[in-house]
Amino acid sequence: MTSFHKTKKSAAVLKHEILNQYISPFASKTGLWSQGHRVAVIDGYAGPGRYEDGKEGSGAMLLRKAHQAAAMNSPRQVELHFVEKEAAFAARLREVVVAEGVGLTCTINQGEISQHLPKLLDAAKAIPLFTYLDPCGLIIPLDEVASIFVDRPGGQGAPATEVLINLTAHLRRFGGMLNSPNPVEASLKRIDGVCGGEWWRDAWLEKCPSQDPSDDEKTAAELAVVEGYAARLRERAGGAGTWIIDVRPRADRKPLYYLIFATRNVNGMVVFGESASLGLKAWRKYHAELAAEDTLFGADGAWEEAWKDQEKVLDRQWIDTLAERLTGELAKGEPFSILQRPAEVLGDLAGVVRGTHFRKAIDKVRNEGKTTTDPKGVNDLWSLKLMPA
Ligand SMILES: C[S@@+](CC[C@H](N)C(=O)[O-])C[C@H]1O[C@@H](n2cnc3c(N)ncnc32)[C@H](O)[C@@H]1O
């Protein structure tokens, strides 16, 4: 347990980069109209705030974000509520907050998130709330995650409610038990709680029916459970939207964990999509640097040029794919926005591409004479109506 937070694991880079990208626009946008420009963030599985080597954990990052929000021309008051079960980590977190949280509103709650969540939801009742749930093992039951939404009304003018959860690939271990001749019912029941019912057993077995499933089957089964989980969370949250991001070290590897983001706000979906795309870019850069370490590339920084070239290739591929899909949709003859047809236009590129790719794809389609719509100067390309030429 003591070595757990020694140094940042590569798997943490993506979730931290996404948080890093997302918290500022969340605070800025949702705090514009909130009471006293207040915004709350709950970090439900907080850890010690900083790793032993000094790198930022979510705690130190959120403190930095809250200071930045307070220093805006039109300041936002970001109130931070940390929950951490382990006494030693909570004590270290307290030191980080004392040193780096001067002037901010923060609470440190030692104990189980289940125990502290209700009162924290109460404290944030009237203001926008972002909850980050990042366990190292199994997450609290779906009922409890959904409770974040249940007592907070949605709709026009209501304070935003959003969650980002890390659904770890632990599911694979438990799911695998279903394929064994003697599954341990008590373990399966734990996942029933996490998933809000037994439905996940069928979802798993549909993709992994045999006693000796392949890796691909297990990955497909895991994704089916994650998608089922997101669907149930959307339903329980009263019409929320979700993004699912599978975090893989490389495209050809199985996911290490899944991030699920849920919001009732379309703008939240759009901005989170941008943050996810930028987070993935930082994650690819991190891996390119890591791969170059101890090679000739690493010594003189040549890896960065090689990485930039690879990014250009990816950008071109994504723009071409988007342009092709837009052309297909335009051929149907009706004006539409990307927001109205996310599955058709984005598909597997959801959370991967962002505004810059949309702009270039729309430009391409326009140059090919397929649309009359000019994206120049338009900020919100998700909502831009594309007119068939
Ligand atoms: C993956 S780490 C957190 C990392 C941190 N959120 C970050 O992004 O830097 C998970 C933490 O949750 C704590 N934890 C585990 N179960 C918990 C529970 N039921 N309630 C609150 N904290 C818990 C663990 O002690 C551990 O420090």
Short mmCIF file of C-alpha atoms and ligand atoms in Angstrom, two decimals:
data_model
loop_
_atom_site.label_atom_id
_atom_site.label_comp_id
_atom_site.label_asym_id
_atom_site.label_seq_id
_atom_site.Cartn_x
_atom_site.Cartn_y
_atom_site.Cartn_z
CA MET A 1 0.00 0.00 0.00
CA THR A 2 2.83 2.44 0.80
CA SER A 3 4.40 2.10 -2.64
CA PHE A 4 1.08 2.59 -4.37
CA HIS A 5 1.39 6.36 -4.69
CA LYS A 6 5.17 6.56 -5.06
CA THR A 7 5.28 7.68 -8.64
CA LYS A 8 2.76 8.38 -11.33
CA LYS A 9 1.91 5.23 -13.28
CA SER A 10 1.56 5.67 -17.02
CA ALA A 11 -2.08 4.61 -16.75
CA ALA A 12 -2.76 7.72 -14.66
CA VAL A 13 -1.44 10.09 -17.33
CA LEU A 14 -4.58 9.99 -19.45
CA LYS A 15 -7.16 10.44 -16.70
CA HIS A 16 -5.13 13.31 -15.22
CA GLU A 17 -4.69 15.02 -18.56
CA ILE A 18 -8.42 14.79 -19.25
CA LEU A 19 -9.17 16.27 -15.81
CA ASN A 20 -6.56 18.92 -16.43
CA GLN A 21 -8.27 19.87 -19.70
CA TYR A 22 -11.84 19.69 -18.43
CA ILE A 23 -12.03 21.25 -14.96
CA SER A 24 -11.28 24.81 -16.08
CA PRO A 25 -13.98 25.06 -18.77
CA PHE A 26 -16.41 23.26 -16.42
CA ALA A 27 -15.80 25.81 -13.66
CA SER A 28 -15.84 28.72 -16.05
CA LYS A 29 -19.04 27.75 -17.86
CA THR A 30 -21.14 26.38 -15.04
CA GLY A 31 -19.95 29.02 -12.55
CA LEU A 32 -21.03 31.89 -14.76
CA TRP A 33 -24.62 31.86 -13.47
CA SER A 34 -24.28 29.88 -10.22
CA GLN A 35 -24.89 31.32 -6.73
CA GLY A 36 -21.84 33.44 -5.85
CA HIS A 37 -20.11 31.86 -8.88
CA ARG A 38 -19.61 28.79 -6.72
CA VAL A 39 -18.80 25.38 -8.20
CA ALA A 40 -18.18 22.14 -6.25
CA VAL A 41 -15.86 19.25 -7.06
CA ILE A 42 -15.93 15.98 -5.11
CA ASP A 43 -12.82 13.80 -5.45
CA GLY A 44 -14.27 10.63 -3.96
CA TYR A 45 -11.16 8.43 -4.00
CA ALA A 46 -8.64 11.18 -3.58
CA GLY A 47 -5.31 9.54 -2.70
CA PRO A 48 -2.54 11.64 -1.10
CA GLY A 49 -2.77 14.64 -3.47
CA ARG A 50 0.79 14.34 -4.67
CA TYR A 51 2.92 11.32 -5.44
CA GLU A 52 6.00 10.70 -3.34
CA ASP A 53 8.17 11.99 -6.19
CA GLY A 54 6.29 15.29 -6.05
CA LYS A 55 4.19 14.86 -9.19
CA GLU A 56 0.59 16.04 -9.08
CA GLY A 57 -2.13 13.60 -8.16
CA SER A 58 -5.75 14.65 -8.59
CA GLY A 59 -5.65 16.56 -5.26
CA ALA A 60 -2.80 18.93 -6.18
CA MET A 61 -4.22 19.34 -9.65
CA LEU A 62 -7.66 20.35 -8.37
CA LEU A 63 -6.08 22.85 -5.97
CA ARG A 64 -4.17 24.39 -8.89
CA LYS A 65 -7.35 24.51 -10.96
CA ALA A 66 -9.29 26.16 -8.12
CA HIS A 67 -6.61 28.87 -7.80
CA GLN A 68 -6.71 29.49 -11.54
CA ALA A 69 -10.51 29.81 -11.44
CA ALA A 70 -10.28 32.28 -8.54
CA ALA A 71 -7.78 34.38 -10.51
CA MET A 72 -10.04 34.75 -13.57
CA ASN A 73 -11.23 38.27 -14.48
CA SER A 74 -14.65 37.14 -13.40
CA PRO A 75 -13.63 34.72 -10.61
CA ARG A 76 -15.18 31.33 -9.90
CA GLN A 77 -15.14 29.86 -6.40
CA VAL A 78 -14.27 26.20 -6.81
CA GLU A 79 -14.99 24.32 -3.55
CA LEU A 80 -13.13 21.04 -3.21
CA HIS A 81 -14.31 18.04 -1.21
CA PHE A 82 -11.82 15.21 -0.87
CA VAL A 83 -12.61 11.73 0.49
CA GLU A 84 -9.85 9.24 1.26
CA LYS A 85 -10.18 5.99 3.17
CA GLU A 86 -6.56 5.40 4.23
CA ALA A 87 -5.50 7.49 7.23
CA ALA A 88 -1.90 7.94 6.00
CA PHE A 89 -3.00 9.16 2.56
CA ALA A 90 -5.61 11.46 4.09
CA ALA A 91 -2.90 12.93 6.37
CA ARG A 92 -0.58 13.52 3.42
CA LEU A 93 -3.46 15.07 1.48
CA ARG A 94 -4.11 17.40 4.41
CA GLU A 95 -0.49 18.59 4.23
CA VAL A 96 -0.83 19.22 0.51
CA VAL A 97 -4.06 21.18 1.07
CA VAL A 98 -2.52 23.23 3.90
CA ALA A 99 0.49 24.09 1.71
CA GLU A 100 -1.29 24.62 -1.60
CA GLY A 101 -4.90 25.43 -0.76
CA VAL A 102 -4.51 28.77 1.01
CA GLY A 103 -7.60 30.91 0.44
CA LEU A 104 -9.65 28.03 -1.03
CA THR A 105 -12.66 26.24 0.43
CA CYS A 106 -11.68 22.59 0.90
CA THR A 107 -12.84 19.71 3.06
CA ILE A 108 -10.88 16.52 3.70
CA ASN A 109 -13.02 13.62 4.74
CA GLN A 110 -11.26 10.54 5.95
CA GLY A 111 -13.27 7.36 5.50
CA GLU A 112 -15.40 5.61 2.93
CA ILE A 113 -16.94 7.57 0.07
CA SER A 114 -20.29 5.84 0.74
CA GLN A 115 -20.26 7.27 4.25
CA HIS A 116 -19.38 10.85 3.22
CA LEU A 117 -21.17 11.24 -0.11
CA PRO A 118 -24.66 12.15 1.20
CA LYS A 119 -23.45 15.09 3.27
CA LEU A 120 -21.18 16.33 0.46
CA LEU A 121 -24.10 16.19 -1.97
CA ASP A 122 -26.01 18.27 0.55
CA ALA A 123 -23.20 20.85 0.75
CA ALA A 124 -23.21 21.18 -3.03
CA LYS A 125 -26.99 21.05 -3.42
CA ALA A 126 -27.58 24.44 -5.01
CA ILE A 127 -24.43 24.76 -7.10
CA PRO A 128 -22.84 22.99 -10.09
CA LEU A 129 -21.14 19.74 -9.13
CA PHE A 130 -18.47 17.61 -10.75
CA THR A 131 -17.75 14.28 -9.03
CA TYR A 132 -14.62 12.28 -9.80
CA LEU A 133 -14.70 8.65 -8.69
CA ASP A 134 -11.36 6.97 -9.23
CA PRO A 135 -11.08 3.82 -7.11
CA CYS A 136 -8.18 1.42 -7.34
CA GLY A 137 -10.58 -1.53 -6.97
CA LEU A 138 -14.31 -1.82 -7.39
CA ILE A 139 -16.42 1.32 -7.44
CA ILE A 140 -19.40 2.01 -5.14
CA PRO A 141 -22.71 0.46 -6.26
CA LEU A 142 -24.53 2.00 -9.22
CA ASP A 143 -27.36 3.05 -6.86
CA GLU A 144 -24.92 5.30 -5.01
CA VAL A 145 -23.38 6.74 -8.17
CA ALA A 146 -26.88 7.44 -9.50
CA SER A 147 -27.81 9.13 -6.20
CA ILE A 148 -25.51 11.97 -7.28
CA PHE A 149 -28.07 12.79 -9.98
CA VAL A 150 -31.26 11.67 -8.33
CA ASP A 151 -31.68 14.50 -5.82
CA ARG A 152 -30.45 17.16 -8.20
CA PRO A 153 -32.97 18.35 -10.75
CA GLY A 154 -31.97 18.62 -14.39
CA GLY A 155 -33.42 20.99 -16.95
CA GLN A 156 -32.97 24.57 -17.99
CA GLY A 157 -31.23 26.72 -15.38
CA ALA A 158 -30.57 23.87 -12.91
CA PRO A 159 -26.99 23.64 -11.63
CA ALA A 160 -24.93 21.17 -13.65
CA THR A 161 -24.33 17.63 -12.37
CA GLU A 162 -21.53 15.61 -13.90
CA VAL A 163 -19.54 12.54 -12.96
CA LEU A 164 -16.34 11.02 -14.23
CA ILE A 165 -15.76 7.48 -13.09
CA ASN A 166 -12.98 5.03 -13.54
CA LEU A 167 -14.48 1.61 -14.15
CA THR A 168 -11.40 -0.51 -13.77
CA ALA A 169 -10.62 -3.56 -15.79
CA HIS A 170 -11.20 -5.53 -12.55
CA LEU A 171 -14.46 -6.38 -14.23
CA ARG A 172 -12.50 -8.77 -16.41
CA ARG A 173 -11.37 -10.79 -13.43
CA PHE A 174 -14.89 -11.09 -12.05
CA GLY A 175 -16.45 -11.63 -15.45
CA GLY A 176 -13.99 -14.44 -16.09
CA MET A 177 -15.49 -16.31 -13.12
CA LEU A 178 -18.72 -16.68 -15.06
CA ASN A 179 -16.85 -18.91 -17.50
CA SER A 180 -15.58 -21.20 -14.77
CA PRO A 181 -17.60 -24.28 -13.76
CA ASN A 182 -17.76 -23.15 -10.10
CA PRO A 183 -18.11 -19.37 -9.89
CA VAL A 184 -17.98 -17.88 -6.39
CA GLU A 185 -21.45 -16.47 -5.94
CA ALA A 186 -20.35 -13.97 -3.27
CA SER A 187 -17.88 -12.40 -5.72
CA LEU A 188 -20.47 -12.24 -8.48
CA LYS A 189 -22.86 -10.55 -6.06
CA ARG A 190 -20.32 -7.78 -5.52
CA ILE A 191 -20.44 -7.01 -9.23
CA ASP A 192 -24.25 -7.22 -9.13
CA GLY A 193 -24.03 -4.33 -6.64
CA VAL A 194 -21.54 -2.35 -8.73
CA CYS A 195 -23.67 -2.79 -11.85
CA GLY A 196 -27.08 -2.40 -10.21
CA GLY A 197 -28.38 -5.92 -10.89
CA GLU A 198 -27.55 -9.27 -12.46
CA TRP A 199 -27.95 -8.06 -16.07
CA TRP A 200 -24.16 -7.88 -16.51
CA ARG A 201 -23.87 -11.68 -16.19
CA ASP A 202 -25.93 -12.19 -19.36
CA ALA A 203 -24.14 -9.33 -21.12
CA TRP A 204 -20.80 -11.01 -20.35
CA LEU A 205 -21.89 -14.53 -21.28
CA GLU A 206 -23.40 -13.39 -24.56
CA LYS A 207 -19.93 -12.31 -25.73
CA CYS A 208 -18.00 -14.97 -23.82
CA PRO A 209 -20.10 -18.15 -23.85
CA SER A 210 -17.35 -20.78 -23.72
CA GLN A 211 -15.29 -21.98 -20.76
CA ASP A 212 -12.10 -20.86 -22.44
CA PRO A 213 -12.81 -17.50 -24.08
CA SER A 214 -10.21 -15.71 -26.21
CA ASP A 215 -8.74 -12.35 -25.24
CA ASP A 216 -10.82 -10.66 -27.92
CA GLU A 217 -14.00 -12.23 -26.56
CA LYS A 218 -13.13 -11.08 -23.04
CA THR A 219 -12.45 -7.54 -24.26
CA ALA A 220 -15.78 -7.51 -26.13
CA ALA A 221 -17.58 -8.86 -23.05
CA GLU A 222 -16.01 -6.23 -20.84
CA LEU A 223 -17.02 -3.45 -23.23
CA ALA A 224 -20.59 -4.80 -23.34
CA VAL A 225 -20.73 -4.56 -19.53
CA VAL A 226 -19.26 -1.04 -19.56
CA GLU A 227 -21.79 0.03 -22.21
CA GLY A 228 -24.63 -1.54 -20.24
CA TYR A 229 -23.42 0.26 -17.14
CA ALA A 230 -23.34 3.61 -18.97
CA ALA A 231 -26.85 3.01 -20.35
CA ARG A 232 -28.18 2.32 -16.86
CA LEU A 233 -26.44 5.37 -15.45
CA ARG A 234 -27.96 7.54 -18.20
CA GLU A 235 -31.39 6.18 -17.44
CA ARG A 236 -31.05 6.60 -13.67
CA ALA A 237 -29.72 10.12 -14.16
CA GLY A 238 -32.85 11.06 -16.08
CA GLY A 239 -31.69 11.46 -19.65
CA ALA A 240 -27.99 12.07 -19.29
CA GLY A 241 -25.46 11.58 -22.07
CA THR A 242 -22.27 9.61 -21.58
CA TRP A 243 -18.83 9.34 -23.10
CA ILE A 244 -16.92 6.09 -22.67
CA ILE A 245 -13.17 6.22 -23.11
CA ASP A 246 -11.22 3.00 -23.13
CA VAL A 247 -7.71 3.59 -21.92
CA ARG A 248 -5.20 1.38 -23.72
CA PRO A 249 -1.44 1.71 -23.67
CA ARG A 250 -1.48 1.09 -27.43
CA ALA A 251 -4.22 0.63 -29.99
CA ASP A 252 -3.48 -3.10 -30.21
CA ARG A 253 -3.57 -3.72 -26.45
CA LYS A 254 -6.56 -4.45 -24.23
CA PRO A 255 -7.96 -1.58 -22.15
CA LEU A 256 -6.42 -0.90 -18.74
CA TYR A 257 -9.53 0.84 -17.55
CA TYR A 258 -12.59 2.67 -18.83
CA LEU A 259 -13.55 6.23 -18.05
CA ILE A 260 -17.25 7.00 -18.10
CA PHE A 261 -18.35 10.60 -18.12
CA ALA A 262 -22.02 11.44 -17.57
CA THR A 263 -23.78 14.76 -17.85
CA ARG A 264 -27.28 16.02 -18.56
CA ASN A 265 -25.90 18.97 -20.46
CA VAL A 266 -25.16 18.91 -24.20
CA ASN A 267 -22.49 21.54 -23.75
CA GLY A 268 -20.85 19.29 -21.15
CA MET A 269 -20.73 16.47 -23.70
CA VAL A 270 -19.14 18.72 -26.29
CA VAL A 271 -16.52 20.22 -23.99
CA PHE A 272 -15.68 16.87 -22.44
CA GLY A 273 -15.24 15.42 -25.95
CA GLU A 274 -12.67 18.14 -26.69
CA SER A 275 -10.90 17.47 -23.38
CA ALA A 276 -10.81 13.73 -24.05
CA SER A 277 -9.30 14.31 -27.48
CA LEU A 278 -6.58 16.58 -26.07
CA GLY A 279 -6.00 14.13 -23.22
CA LEU A 280 -5.50 11.29 -25.70
CA LYS A 281 -3.02 13.41 -27.63
CA ALA A 282 -0.98 14.03 -24.46
CA TRP A 283 -1.16 10.31 -23.69
CA ARG A 284 0.21 9.40 -27.14
CA LYS A 285 3.02 11.90 -26.66
CA TYR A 286 3.82 10.42 -23.26
CA HIS A 287 4.05 6.94 -24.75
CA ALA A 288 6.18 8.12 -27.68
CA GLU A 289 8.67 9.62 -25.23
CA LEU A 290 8.59 6.50 -23.07
CA ALA A 291 9.22 4.24 -26.07
CA ALA A 292 12.16 6.42 -27.11
CA GLU A 293 13.88 6.30 -23.73
CA ASP A 294 17.20 4.45 -23.88
CA THR A 295 17.25 4.66 -27.66
CA LEU A 296 19.11 7.03 -29.96
CA PHE A 297 15.82 8.81 -30.53
CA GLY A 298 15.48 9.56 -26.82
CA ALA A 299 18.90 11.11 -26.42
CA ASP A 300 18.53 14.03 -28.78
CA GLY A 301 14.79 14.59 -28.57
CA ALA A 302 14.29 13.30 -32.13
CA TRP A 303 11.34 11.30 -30.80
CA GLU A 304 9.32 14.49 -30.62
CA GLU A 305 9.71 15.20 -34.33
CA ALA A 306 8.80 11.57 -35.10
CA TRP A 307 5.77 11.83 -32.80
CA LYS A 308 4.63 15.06 -34.49
CA ASP A 309 4.87 13.34 -37.88
CA GLN A 310 2.76 10.45 -36.58
CA GLU A 311 0.21 12.92 -35.26
CA LYS A 312 0.00 14.55 -38.69
CA VAL A 313 -0.74 11.15 -40.23
CA LEU A 314 -3.48 10.51 -37.66
CA ASP A 315 -4.95 14.00 -38.19
CA ARG A 316 -5.09 13.42 -41.95
CA GLN A 317 -6.73 10.00 -41.55
CA TRP A 318 -9.35 11.34 -39.15
CA ILE A 319 -10.14 14.36 -41.33
CA ASP A 320 -10.55 12.10 -44.38
CA THR A 321 -12.80 9.70 -42.45
CA LEU A 322 -14.93 12.55 -41.09
CA ALA A 323 -15.17 14.13 -44.55
CA GLU A 324 -16.30 10.81 -46.02
CA ARG A 325 -18.97 10.39 -43.37
CA LEU A 326 -20.15 13.99 -43.73
CA THR A 327 -20.41 13.45 -47.48
CA GLY A 328 -22.56 10.39 -46.84
CA GLU A 329 -24.88 12.32 -44.53
CA LEU A 330 -25.08 15.33 -46.89
CA ALA A 331 -26.10 12.98 -49.69
CA LYS A 332 -29.32 12.30 -47.74
CA GLY A 333 -30.33 15.84 -48.77
CA GLU A 334 -31.31 17.33 -45.38
CA PRO A 335 -29.39 19.94 -43.35
CA PHE A 336 -27.98 18.47 -40.13
CA SER A 337 -25.46 19.17 -37.37
CA ILE A 338 -22.80 16.77 -36.05
CA LEU A 339 -24.56 16.92 -32.68
CA GLN A 340 -27.71 15.49 -34.28
CA ARG A 341 -25.84 12.56 -35.86
CA PRO A 342 -22.97 11.67 -33.52
CA ALA A 343 -23.11 7.92 -34.25
CA GLU A 344 -23.06 8.40 -38.03
CA VAL A 345 -20.38 11.10 -38.13
CA LEU A 346 -18.20 10.26 -35.14
CA GLY A 347 -18.74 6.54 -34.56
CA ASP A 348 -15.43 5.06 -33.41
CA LEU A 349 -13.83 8.54 -33.45
CA ALA A 350 -15.99 9.80 -30.56
CA GLY A 351 -13.72 11.32 -27.90
CA VAL A 352 -10.77 10.95 -30.29
CA VAL A 353 -11.35 13.85 -32.70
CA ARG A 354 -12.13 17.45 -31.80
CA GLY A 355 -13.16 20.80 -33.29
CA THR A 356 -9.99 21.29 -35.32
CA HIS A 357 -10.68 18.02 -37.18
CA PHE A 358 -14.33 18.96 -37.76
CA ARG A 359 -13.27 22.31 -39.22
CA LYS A 360 -10.83 20.77 -41.68
CA ALA A 361 -13.27 18.01 -42.63
CA ILE A 362 -16.06 20.53 -43.30
CA ASP A 363 -13.61 22.66 -45.33
CA LYS A 364 -12.66 19.61 -47.36
CA VAL A 365 -16.28 18.70 -48.07
CA ARG A 366 -17.01 22.33 -48.98
CA ASN A 367 -14.06 22.44 -51.38
CA GLU A 368 -15.42 19.30 -52.99
CA GLY A 369 -18.71 21.12 -53.56
CA LYS A 370 -20.80 18.92 -51.22
CA THR A 371 -21.90 21.64 -48.78
CA THR A 372 -22.45 25.39 -48.95
CA THR A 373 -21.66 25.84 -45.24
CA ASP A 374 -18.48 27.73 -44.36
CA PRO A 375 -17.07 26.86 -40.91
CA LYS A 376 -14.86 29.98 -40.86
CA GLY A 377 -15.25 31.97 -37.64
CA VAL A 378 -17.76 29.48 -36.18
CA ASN A 379 -16.85 28.39 -32.63
CA ASP A 380 -19.42 25.68 -32.05
CA LEU A 381 -18.94 23.29 -34.95
CA TRP A 382 -20.98 20.58 -33.21
CA SER A 383 -24.16 22.63 -33.62
CA LEU A 384 -23.35 24.17 -37.01
CA LYS A 385 -26.06 23.25 -39.55
CA LEU A 386 -24.45 21.76 -42.62
CA MET A 387 -26.41 22.51 -45.79
CA PRO A 388 -26.22 20.11 -48.73
CA ALA A 389 -24.93 21.91 -51.84
C1 LIG B 1 -6.50 5.26 -7.71
S1 LIG B 1 -6.25 5.97 -6.14
C2 LIG B 1 -6.66 7.65 -6.36
C3 LIG B 1 -5.85 8.46 -7.23
C4 LIG B 1 -6.27 9.90 -7.33
N1 LIG B 1 -7.73 10.06 -7.48
C5 LIG B 1 -5.59 10.56 -8.48
O1 LIG B 1 -6.20 10.69 -9.57
O2 LIG B 1 -4.44 10.99 -8.33
C6 LIG B 1 -7.62 5.42 -5.17
C7 LIG B 1 -7.63 5.88 -3.74
O3 LIG B 1 -8.89 5.59 -3.19
C8 LIG B 1 -8.74 5.21 -1.84
N2 LIG B 1 -9.94 4.42 -1.49
C9 LIG B 1 -10.17 3.10 -1.72
N3 LIG B 1 -11.42 2.76 -1.33
C10 LIG B 1 -12.00 3.89 -0.89
C11 LIG B 1 -13.32 4.21 -0.41
N4 LIG B 1 -14.25 3.27 -0.30
N5 LIG B 1 -13.58 5.49 -0.07
C12 LIG B 1 -12.63 6.45 -0.20
N6 LIG B 1 -11.37 6.21 -0.64
C13 LIG B 1 -11.07 4.96 -1.00
C14 LIG B 1 -7.45 4.43 -1.82
O4 LIG B 1 -6.87 4.44 -0.53
C15 LIG B 1 -6.61 5.21 -2.85
O5 LIG B 1 -5.82 6.17 -2.22
#
